[in-house]
Coordinates of C-alpha atoms in Angstrom, one line a residue:
M1382 CA -61.6 8.4 44.4
N1383 CA -61.9 7.2 41.2
L1384 CA -65.2 7.7 40.3
E1385 CA -65.4 4.9 36.9
K1386 CA -64.2 2.9 39.6
P1387 CA -64.9 3.5 43.2
Q1388 CA -63.3 0.6 44.5
E1389 CA -59.4 2.0 42.8
R1390 CA -58.7 5.0 45.0
Y1391 CA -55.5 7.2 44.4
A1392 CA -52.5 7.3 46.5
N1393 CA -51.7 11.1 46.4
V1394 CA -53.3 14.2 44.1
A1395 CA -51.2 17.1 43.6
Q1396 CA -52.2 20.6 43.6
L1397 CA -50.3 22.8 41.4
D1398 CA -50.6 26.9 42.4
D1399 CA -48.3 29.5 40.8
G1400 CA -49.7 32.7 43.0
G1401 CA -46.9 32.2 45.6
T1402 CA -44.4 35.4 45.4
G1403 CA -41.4 36.3 47.3
N1404 CA -39.1 39.5 47.2
Y1405 CA -35.2 40.1 47.9
N1406 CA -33.6 43.5 49.0
G1407 CA -29.7 43.2 49.7
M1408 CA -26.8 45.7 50.0
L1409 CA -23.2 45.0 47.9
L1410 CA -20.1 46.5 49.7
T1411 CA -16.8 46.2 47.9
V1412 CA -13.3 47.6 48.8
Q1413 CA -10.5 46.0 46.2
R1414 CA -6.6 46.6 46.3
R1415 CA -5.1 46.2 43.2
A1416 CA -1.8 44.5 42.7
A1417 CA 1.0 46.6 44.4
R1418 CA 4.5 45.3 44.9
G1419 CA 2.7 41.8 44.8
V1420 CA -0.1 42.2 47.0
T1421 CA -3.9 42.1 45.8
I1422 CA -6.7 42.2 48.4
N1423 CA -10.3 41.6 47.7
G1424 CA -13.1 42.1 50.5
N1425 CA -17.3 42.0 50.1
Y1426 CA -19.7 42.5 52.7
T1427 CA -23.3 41.6 51.7
L1428 CA -26.6 42.5 54.0
S1429 CA -30.0 40.9 52.6
H1430 CA -33.0 39.6 53.1
C1431 CA -35.4 37.0 51.4
I1432 CA -38.7 36.5 51.7
N1433 CA -41.3 34.6 50.1
D1434 CA -44.4 32.5 50.0
G1435 CA -42.5 28.9 50.4
V1436 CA -40.9 26.8 48.4
Y1437 CA -42.3 23.2 47.7
E1438 CA -40.9 22.3 44.9
S1439 CA -39.9 18.7 43.6
H1440 CA -36.2 16.9 43.3
G1441 CA -38.2 13.1 42.8
G1442 CA -41.4 12.8 41.3
L1443 CA -44.2 14.7 42.5
N1444 CA -44.8 11.9 45.4
N1445 CA -41.6 13.5 47.2
A1446 CA -41.8 14.6 50.4
N1447 CA -41.1 18.4 49.6
N1448 CA -44.4 18.6 48.1
I1449 CA -46.7 18.9 50.9
G1450 CA -47.6 22.1 49.6
Y1451 CA -48.9 24.9 52.2
N1452 CA -50.0 24.1 56.0
D1453 CA -53.0 25.7 55.6
P1454 CA -54.9 26.0 51.9
T1455 CA -57.4 28.7 52.5
N1456 CA -54.4 31.0 53.6
R1457 CA -51.1 31.1 51.4
R1458 CA -50.1 34.0 53.6
Y1459 CA -49.8 31.5 57.3
D1460 CA -46.9 30.0 55.7
R1461 CA -44.8 33.5 54.6
G1462 CA -41.8 33.8 55.9
N1463 CA -38.0 33.8 55.7
C1464 CA -36.5 32.2 51.7
E1465 CA -34.9 28.5 52.5
G1466 CA -31.2 30.4 51.1
D1467 CA -31.9 33.5 53.5
K1468 CA -28.5 34.6 54.7
R1469 CA -28.8 38.1 56.4
H1470 CA -24.7 38.5 56.6
I1471 CA -22.1 37.4 54.5
F1472 CA -18.2 38.6 54.7
N1473 CA -15.8 37.5 52.3
L1474 CA -11.6 38.2 52.1
T1475 CA -9.6 37.0 49.9
G1476 CA -5.6 38.2 49.4
V1477 CA -2.9 37.3 46.7
V1478 CA 0.7 37.9 47.1
E1479 CA 3.1 37.0 44.8
S1480 CA 7.1 36.2 45.6
P1481 CA 9.4 39.1 44.1
Q1482 CA 11.4 38.0 40.8
F1483 CA 15.3 37.9 42.4
S1484 CA 17.7 38.8 40.5
G1485 CA 20.4 36.6 41.6
R1486 CA 20.6 32.9 39.3
I1487 CA 19.8 30.6 42.5
L1488 CA 17.7 32.3 44.3
H1489 CA 15.4 33.2 41.5
A1490 CA 15.2 29.7 40.4
V1491 CA 14.0 28.9 44.4
G1492 CA 12.2 31.9 45.5
S1493 CA 10.5 33.8 42.3
G1494 CA 6.8 32.7 40.5
W1495 CA 5.7 31.6 44.0
R1496 CA 1.6 32.5 44.8
L1497 CA 0.4 32.6 48.0
A1498 CA -3.6 32.6 48.0
G1499 CA -5.7 32.8 51.1
I1500 CA -10.0 33.5 51.7
Y1501 CA -11.2 34.2 54.9
G1502 CA -15.7 34.0 54.7
W1503 CA -17.9 34.8 57.7
F1504 CA -21.4 33.5 57.4
S1505 CA -24.4 33.9 59.4
G1506 CA -26.8 30.9 60.3
S1507 CA -29.1 29.5 58.4
V1508 CA -33.1 29.3 58.8
V1509 CA -34.3 26.6 60.8
N1510 CA -38.3 25.6 60.2
V1511 CA -39.1 24.9 64.0
I1512 CA -42.5 22.3 63.6
A1513 CA -44.4 20.6 65.5
G1514 CA -43.5 16.9 64.1
T1515 CA -46.9 15.6 64.2
D1516 CA -50.2 16.8 62.5
R1517 CA -51.6 19.2 65.0
A1518 CA -53.7 20.8 62.9
L1519 CA -56.0 17.4 61.8
T1520 CA -55.2 18.2 57.7
A1521 CA -53.5 15.0 56.8
I1522 CA -51.3 16.9 54.7
K1523 CA -48.2 15.2 54.8
G1524 CA -45.3 14.0 52.3
A1525 CA -45.0 10.6 50.9
D1526 CA -42.7 9.7 53.8
G1527 CA -45.2 11.3 56.2
M1528 CA -43.5 14.7 57.5
V1529 CA -45.6 17.0 58.2
L1530 CA -44.1 20.3 58.2
Q1531 CA -47.3 21.9 60.9
R1532 CA -44.7 24.4 62.4
G1533 CA -45.0 24.8 66.8
N1534 CA -46.3 27.3 69.0
Q1535 CA -42.9 30.2 70.7
V1536 CA -44.1 30.6 74.2
S1537 CA -40.7 32.9 74.9
L1538 CA -39.2 35.4 73.1
N1539 CA -36.1 34.3 73.2
P1540 CA -35.7 30.9 71.5
Y1541 CA -32.4 30.0 71.8
G1542 CA -30.2 28.3 74.4
S1543 CA -26.0 28.3 74.2
K1544 CA -24.3 30.5 72.0
S1545 CA -21.4 29.6 72.4
G1546 CA -21.6 26.8 69.3
R1547 CA -19.8 24.2 70.7
P1548 CA -20.6 20.4 70.2
L1549 CA -23.7 18.9 71.7
T1550 CA -24.7 22.2 73.1
N1551 CA -28.3 23.4 72.7
W1552 CA -28.3 26.0 70.2
L1553 CA -32.2 26.5 70.5
N1554 CA -34.3 26.4 74.2
R1555 CA -36.6 23.6 74.1
A1556 CA -38.5 24.8 76.4
A1557 CA -38.6 27.7 74.2
F1558 CA -41.3 25.7 72.2
D1559 CA -44.8 23.9 73.0
I1560 CA -47.0 21.6 70.6
P1561 CA -50.0 23.5 69.9
P1562 CA -53.0 21.8 70.9
L1563 CA -55.2 20.0 68.4
G1564 CA -57.1 21.4 66.1
T1565 CA -54.7 24.6 65.9
F1566 CA -51.7 25.7 63.5
G1567 CA -48.4 26.8 65.5
N1568 CA -48.1 30.3 66.5
I1569 CA -43.8 30.6 64.7
G1570 CA -43.7 31.9 61.5
R1571 CA -41.9 29.8 58.9
N1572 CA -37.7 29.5 58.7
S1573 CA -37.6 32.7 61.5
V1574 CA -34.7 31.2 63.9
Y1575 CA -31.3 31.2 62.3
G1576 CA -28.5 28.7 63.2
P1577 CA -24.9 28.6 64.0
A1578 CA -23.4 31.4 62.0
T1579 CA -20.0 29.6 60.5
W1580 CA -16.5 30.5 59.0
N1581 CA -14.0 29.3 56.5
F1582 CA -10.0 29.9 55.8
D1583 CA -8.0 28.6 53.6
L1584 CA -4.5 28.3 51.7
A1585 CA -3.2 27.4 48.5
L1586 CA 0.7 28.0 47.3
S1587 CA 1.3 27.6 43.7
R1588 CA 4.0 28.3 41.1
A1589 CA 4.4 27.5 37.4
F1590 CA 7.4 26.4 36.1
R1591 CA 8.5 26.8 32.4
L1592 CA 10.5 23.9 30.7
H1593 CA 10.3 25.5 26.8
E1594 CA 8.3 27.5 25.1
N1595 CA 4.6 25.8 25.2
Q1596 CA 5.8 24.2 28.2
R1597 CA 5.3 24.2 31.6
V1598 CA 4.7 22.2 34.6
E1599 CA 2.5 23.9 37.8
V1600 CA 2.5 22.9 40.9
R1601 CA -0.1 23.4 43.6
A1602 CA -0.9 22.5 47.9
E1603 CA -4.3 23.4 48.7
M1604 CA -5.6 23.5 52.5
F1605 CA -9.4 24.1 53.5
N1606 CA -10.0 24.8 57.0
V1607 CA -6.4 25.8 58.0
P1608 CA -6.5 26.1 61.7
N1609 CA -8.5 22.8 61.6
S1610 CA -11.4 24.3 64.0
F1611 CA -14.4 22.7 65.2
R1612 CA -17.2 24.5 62.8
P1613 CA -21.1 23.6 64.0
G1614 CA -23.2 22.0 61.8
P1615 CA -26.9 22.7 61.5
V1616 CA -28.6 22.3 64.7
S1617 CA -30.2 18.4 64.7
T1618 CA -33.0 17.7 62.6
P1619 CA -34.8 14.7 62.3
A1620 CA -33.6 11.7 60.2
N1621 CA -36.5 12.4 57.5
A1622 CA -35.8 15.9 56.9
T1623 CA -34.6 16.2 52.9
N1624 CA -33.9 19.3 51.7
V1625 CA -35.2 22.3 54.3
V1626 CA -33.5 22.1 58.0
Q1627 CA -36.2 21.5 60.3
G1628 CA -36.1 21.3 63.8
A1629 CA -38.5 18.8 64.9
L1630 CA -40.2 19.5 68.4
S1631 CA -41.3 15.9 68.7
N1632 CA -37.3 15.6 68.1
A1633 CA -35.4 14.8 71.9
Q1634 CA -32.2 16.1 70.3
F1635 CA -34.1 19.2 69.3
G1636 CA -32.1 22.3 68.9
Q1637 CA -28.7 20.8 69.8
I1638 CA -25.5 21.2 67.5
R1639 CA -24.6 17.2 66.5
T1640 CA -23.0 18.0 63.4
A1641 CA -19.6 19.7 61.8
L1642 CA -18.2 20.9 58.9
D1643 CA -15.9 19.5 57.5
P1644 CA -12.0 19.4 59.5
R1645 CA -8.7 20.5 57.7
I1646 CA -8.2 18.9 54.3
M1647 CA -5.3 19.1 52.2
Q1648 CA -4.5 18.8 48.6
F1649 CA -2.2 18.6 46.0
A1650 CA -1.7 18.7 42.3
L1651 CA 0.9 18.5 39.6
K1652 CA -0.3 19.9 36.1
Y1653 CA 1.7 20.0 32.3
A1654 CA 0.4 22.3 29.6
F1655 CA 1.9 21.7 26.6

Protein backbone atom coordinates (compact mmCIF):
# COMPACT_ATOMS: atom_id res chain seq x y z
CA MET A 1 0.00 0.00 0.00
CA ASN A 2 1.17 3.52 -0.81
CA LEU A 3 1.15 5.33 2.56
CA GLU A 4 1.07 8.75 0.90
CA LYS A 5 -1.87 7.73 -1.29
CA PRO A 6 -3.71 4.88 0.48
CA GLN A 7 -6.13 4.52 -2.42
CA GLU A 8 -3.25 3.33 -4.62
CA ARG A 9 -1.84 -0.18 -4.19
CA TYR A 10 1.33 -1.77 -5.50
CA ALA A 11 0.87 -4.78 -7.75
CA ASN A 12 4.18 -6.46 -6.84
CA VAL A 13 6.95 -5.84 -4.33
CA ALA A 14 10.33 -7.37 -5.18
CA GLN A 15 12.56 -8.72 -2.41
CA LEU A 16 16.20 -9.36 -3.34
CA ASP A 17 18.42 -11.74 -1.37
CA ASP A 18 22.15 -12.32 -1.90
CA GLY A 19 22.53 -14.89 0.89
CA GLY A 20 21.99 -18.06 -1.14
CA THR A 21 24.85 -20.50 -1.69
CA GLY A 22 25.63 -23.36 -4.04
CA ASN A 23 28.35 -25.88 -4.74
CA TYR A 24 29.43 -28.04 -7.66
CA ASN A 25 31.61 -31.15 -7.54
CA GLY A 26 32.65 -33.06 -10.62
CA MET A 27 35.06 -35.60 -12.04
CA LEU A 28 36.17 -35.50 -15.68
CA LEU A 29 37.82 -38.48 -17.39
CA THR A 30 39.28 -38.10 -20.89
CA VAL A 31 40.73 -40.61 -23.35
CA GLN A 32 42.38 -39.49 -26.59
CA ARG A 33 43.90 -41.33 -29.53
CA ARG A 34 45.72 -38.90 -31.75
CA ALA A 35 45.74 -39.18 -35.52
CA ALA A 36 47.17 -42.52 -36.60
CA ARG A 37 46.50 -43.96 -40.04
CA GLY A 38 43.92 -41.25 -40.56
CA VAL A 39 41.88 -42.01 -37.43
CA THR A 40 41.41 -39.73 -34.38
CA ILE A 41 39.25 -40.71 -31.39
CA ASN A 42 38.36 -38.68 -28.30
CA GLY A 43 36.16 -39.70 -25.39
CA ASN A 44 35.20 -38.01 -22.14
CA TYR A 45 32.94 -38.76 -19.21
CA THR A 46 31.75 -36.34 -16.52
CA LEU A 47 30.28 -37.35 -13.17
CA SER A 48 29.02 -34.31 -11.29
CA HIS A 49 26.50 -32.96 -8.81
CA CYS A 50 25.33 -29.38 -8.32
CA ILE A 51 23.34 -28.16 -5.29
CA ASN A 52 22.11 -24.67 -4.45
CA ASP A 53 19.47 -22.74 -2.53
CA GLY A 54 17.50 -22.03 -5.67
CA VAL A 55 17.92 -19.53 -8.47
CA TYR A 56 14.98 -17.25 -9.08
CA GLU A 57 16.20 -14.84 -11.69
CA SER A 58 14.34 -12.59 -14.07
CA HIS A 59 14.53 -12.67 -17.85
CA GLY A 60 11.64 -10.30 -18.39
CA GLY A 61 11.53 -7.70 -15.63
CA LEU A 62 10.53 -7.92 -11.99
CA ASN A 63 7.06 -9.17 -12.91
CA ASN A 64 8.45 -12.25 -14.61
CA ALA A 65 7.08 -15.59 -13.36
CA ASN A 66 10.55 -16.70 -12.27
CA ASN A 67 10.62 -14.00 -9.58
CA ILE A 68 8.57 -16.09 -7.18
CA GLY A 69 11.27 -16.28 -4.53
CA TYR A 70 11.63 -18.86 -1.79
CA ASN A 71 8.59 -20.98 -0.97
CA ASP A 72 9.12 -20.32 2.74
CA PRO A 73 10.60 -16.81 3.16
CA THR A 74 11.63 -17.68 6.74
CA ASN A 75 13.56 -20.81 5.74
CA ARG A 76 15.85 -20.48 2.74
CA ARG A 77 17.20 -24.01 3.25
CA TYR A 78 13.79 -25.51 2.56
CA ASP A 79 14.42 -24.81 -1.13
CA ARG A 80 17.98 -26.18 -1.15
CA GLY A 81 18.23 -28.95 -3.72
CA ASN A 82 19.62 -30.00 -7.08
CA CYS A 83 20.49 -27.17 -9.46
CA GLU A 84 18.24 -26.61 -12.47
CA GLY A 85 21.08 -27.62 -14.81
CA ASP A 86 22.24 -30.64 -12.78
CA LYS A 87 23.15 -33.67 -14.91
CA ARG A 88 24.89 -36.48 -13.06
CA HIS A 89 26.34 -38.27 -16.09
CA ILE A 90 27.58 -36.90 -19.42
CA PHE A 91 29.43 -39.07 -21.95
CA ASN A 92 30.78 -37.97 -25.33
CA LEU A 93 32.66 -39.95 -27.97
CA THR A 94 33.97 -38.28 -31.12
CA GLY A 95 35.89 -39.71 -34.05
CA VAL A 96 37.38 -38.46 -37.31
CA VAL A 97 38.41 -40.67 -40.23
CA GLU A 98 40.33 -39.26 -43.20
CA SER A 99 40.59 -41.05 -46.51
CA PRO A 100 44.17 -41.91 -47.59
CA GLN A 101 46.13 -40.05 -50.24
CA PHE A 102 45.82 -42.41 -53.20
CA SER A 103 48.65 -42.52 -55.72
CA GLY A 104 46.61 -43.00 -58.89
CA ARG A 105 45.61 -39.73 -60.56
CA ILE A 106 41.91 -40.52 -60.99
CA LEU A 107 41.58 -42.32 -57.66
CA HIS A 108 43.38 -39.46 -55.92
CA ALA A 109 41.04 -36.90 -57.47
CA VAL A 110 37.92 -38.85 -56.50
CA GLY A 111 38.78 -40.55 -53.21
CA SER A 112 41.47 -38.55 -51.42
CA GLY A 113 40.87 -35.74 -48.93
CA TRP A 114 37.48 -36.84 -47.60
CA ARG A 115 36.84 -36.49 -43.86
CA LEU A 116 34.10 -38.34 -41.97
CA ALA A 117 33.40 -37.06 -38.44
CA GLY A 118 30.98 -38.51 -35.93
CA ILE A 119 29.86 -37.72 -32.41
CA TYR A 120 27.87 -39.80 -29.96
CA GLY A 121 26.64 -38.31 -26.70
CA TRP A 122 24.68 -39.76 -23.79
CA PHE A 123 23.25 -37.57 -21.04
CA SER A 124 21.36 -38.46 -17.89
CA GLY A 125 17.95 -36.88 -17.42
CA SER A 126 17.21 -33.30 -16.42
CA VAL A 127 15.77 -32.48 -13.02
CA VAL A 128 12.01 -32.20 -12.53
CA ASN A 129 10.52 -30.04 -9.80
CA VAL A 130 7.31 -31.75 -8.60
CA ILE A 131 4.93 -28.98 -7.57
CA ALA A 132 1.42 -29.06 -6.18
CA GLY A 133 0.19 -26.51 -8.71
CA THR A 134 -1.82 -24.48 -6.17
CA ASP A 135 -1.15 -22.40 -3.05
CA ARG A 136 -1.49 -25.16 -0.44
CA ALA A 137 0.63 -23.37 2.18
CA LEU A 138 -1.61 -20.27 1.93
CA THR A 139 1.34 -17.92 1.53
CA ALA A 140 -0.08 -16.11 -1.53
CA ILE A 141 3.45 -16.15 -3.05
CA LYS A 142 3.15 -16.52 -6.80
CA GLY A 143 4.58 -15.23 -10.04
CA ALA A 144 3.11 -12.58 -12.30
CA ASP A 145 1.29 -15.25 -14.33
CA GLY A 146 -0.08 -16.99 -11.24
CA MET A 147 2.43 -19.87 -11.12
CA VAL A 148 2.96 -21.34 -7.65
CA LEU A 149 6.11 -23.41 -7.05
CA GLN A 150 5.05 -25.01 -3.77
CA ARG A 151 6.02 -28.66 -3.87
CA GLY A 152 3.90 -31.74 -3.20
CA ASN A 153 4.26 -34.73 -0.88
CA GLN A 154 6.04 -37.93 -1.87
CA VAL A 155 4.24 -40.93 -0.36
CA SER A 156 6.22 -43.75 -2.01
CA LEU A 157 9.94 -44.51 -1.99
CA ASN A 158 9.97 -45.07 -5.76
CA PRO A 159 8.56 -42.06 -7.63
CA TYR A 160 9.04 -43.56 -11.10
CA GLY A 161 6.57 -45.41 -13.30
CA SER A 162 7.51 -46.84 -16.69
CA LYS A 163 11.25 -46.53 -17.41
CA SER A 164 10.87 -47.48 -21.08
CA GLY A 165 11.05 -43.86 -22.23
CA ARG A 166 8.48 -44.51 -24.96
CA PRO A 167 5.86 -41.95 -26.09
CA LEU A 168 2.81 -41.38 -23.86
CA THR A 169 4.17 -43.55 -21.04
CA ASN A 170 4.06 -42.41 -17.41
CA TRP A 171 7.68 -41.73 -16.52
CA LEU A 172 6.60 -40.58 -13.06
CA ASN A 173 4.08 -42.53 -10.99
CA ARG A 174 1.24 -40.19 -10.00
CA ALA A 175 0.28 -42.51 -7.13
CA ALA A 176 3.69 -41.87 -5.54
CA PHE A 177 2.76 -38.23 -4.88
CA ASP A 178 0.00 -36.38 -3.09
CA ILE A 179 -1.23 -32.83 -2.59
CA PRO A 180 -0.15 -31.40 0.81
CA PRO A 181 -2.88 -30.53 3.34
CA LEU A 182 -3.89 -26.88 3.44
CA GLY A 183 -1.55 -24.71 5.47
CA THR A 184 1.49 -26.98 5.00
CA PHE A 185 4.51 -27.26 2.72
CA GLY A 186 5.25 -30.46 0.80
CA ASN A 187 7.98 -32.89 1.80
CA ILE A 188 9.50 -33.29 -1.68
CA GLY A 189 12.93 -31.79 -2.15
CA ARG A 190 13.39 -29.22 -4.90
CA ASN A 191 14.34 -30.84 -8.23
CA SER A 192 14.56 -34.21 -6.47
CA VAL A 193 13.48 -36.44 -9.39
CA TYR A 194 14.92 -36.78 -12.87
CA GLY A 195 13.47 -37.10 -16.34
CA PRO A 196 14.53 -39.70 -18.93
CA ALA A 197 18.08 -39.83 -20.26
CA THR A 198 18.74 -38.82 -23.84
CA TRP A 199 21.41 -39.22 -26.50
CA ASN A 200 22.54 -37.95 -29.89
CA PHE A 201 24.40 -39.49 -32.83
CA ASP A 202 25.52 -37.12 -35.58
CA LEU A 203 27.72 -37.48 -38.68
CA ALA A 204 29.43 -35.03 -41.03
CA LEU A 205 31.17 -35.69 -44.36
CA SER A 206 33.36 -32.98 -45.91
CA ARG A 207 36.09 -32.32 -48.42
CA ALA A 208 37.99 -29.26 -49.63
CA PHE A 209 38.88 -28.96 -53.34
CA ARG A 210 41.75 -26.62 -54.14
CA LEU A 211 41.15 -24.62 -57.32
CA HIS A 212 44.18 -22.33 -57.27
CA GLU A 213 46.87 -21.46 -54.76
CA ASN A 214 44.57 -19.19 -52.72
CA GLN A 215 41.18 -20.52 -53.76
CA ARG A 216 39.31 -23.60 -52.63
CA VAL A 217 35.78 -24.98 -52.49
CA GLU A 218 34.56 -26.98 -49.51
CA VAL A 219 31.54 -29.28 -49.68
CA ARG A 220 29.91 -30.54 -46.51
CA ALA A 221 26.97 -32.78 -45.62
CA GLU A 222 25.70 -33.18 -42.05
CA MET A 223 23.16 -35.52 -40.50
CA PHE A 224 21.75 -35.18 -36.98
CA ASN A 225 20.00 -38.07 -35.19
CA VAL A 226 21.33 -40.47 -37.81
CA PRO A 227 19.04 -43.45 -37.02
CA ASN A 228 15.98 -41.13 -36.87
CA SER A 229 15.03 -42.66 -33.52
CA PHE A 230 12.57 -41.39 -30.95
CA ARG A 231 14.31 -39.52 -28.14
CA PRO A 232 12.09 -38.49 -25.22
CA GLY A 233 11.76 -34.84 -24.31
CA PRO A 234 10.99 -33.47 -20.84
CA VAL A 235 8.15 -35.07 -18.91
CA SER A 236 4.80 -33.30 -19.17
CA THR A 237 4.68 -29.83 -17.60
CA PRO A 238 1.96 -27.24 -17.03
CA ALA A 239 1.30 -24.93 -19.94
CA ASN A 240 2.60 -21.87 -18.09
CA ALA A 241 5.97 -23.35 -17.05
CA THR A 242 8.87 -21.14 -18.10
CA ASN A 243 12.59 -21.84 -17.69
CA VAL A 244 12.41 -24.60 -15.06
CA VAL A 245 10.94 -28.03 -15.83
CA GLN A 246 7.98 -28.30 -13.47
CA GLY A 247 5.74 -31.32 -12.96
CA ALA A 248 2.42 -30.11 -11.53
CA LEU A 249 0.36 -32.67 -9.61
CA SER A 250 -2.75 -30.73 -10.62
CA ASN A 251 -1.96 -31.43 -14.29
CA ALA A 252 -3.91 -34.40 -15.72
CA GLN A 253 -0.85 -35.30 -17.84
CA PHE A 254 1.56 -35.22 -14.90
CA GLY A 255 4.73 -37.25 -15.44
CA GLN A 256 3.93 -38.35 -18.99
CA ILE A 257 6.33 -38.31 -21.93
CA ARG A 258 4.49 -36.25 -24.51
CA THR A 259 7.35 -34.47 -26.29
CA ALA A 260 10.31 -35.60 -28.37
CA LEU A 261 13.64 -34.19 -29.42
CA ASP A 262 14.30 -33.43 -33.09
CA PRO A 263 13.95 -36.19 -35.71
CA ARG A 264 16.66 -36.78 -38.31
CA ILE A 265 17.83 -33.51 -39.83
CA MET A 266 20.11 -33.28 -42.88
CA GLN A 267 21.84 -30.19 -44.22
CA PHE A 268 24.28 -29.49 -47.04
CA ALA A 269 26.73 -26.63 -47.48
CA LEU A 270 29.04 -25.32 -50.18
CA LYS A 271 31.75 -22.78 -49.29
CA TYR A 272 34.08 -20.89 -51.60
CA ALA A 273 37.20 -19.45 -49.97
CA PHE A 274 39.54 -17.05 -51.71
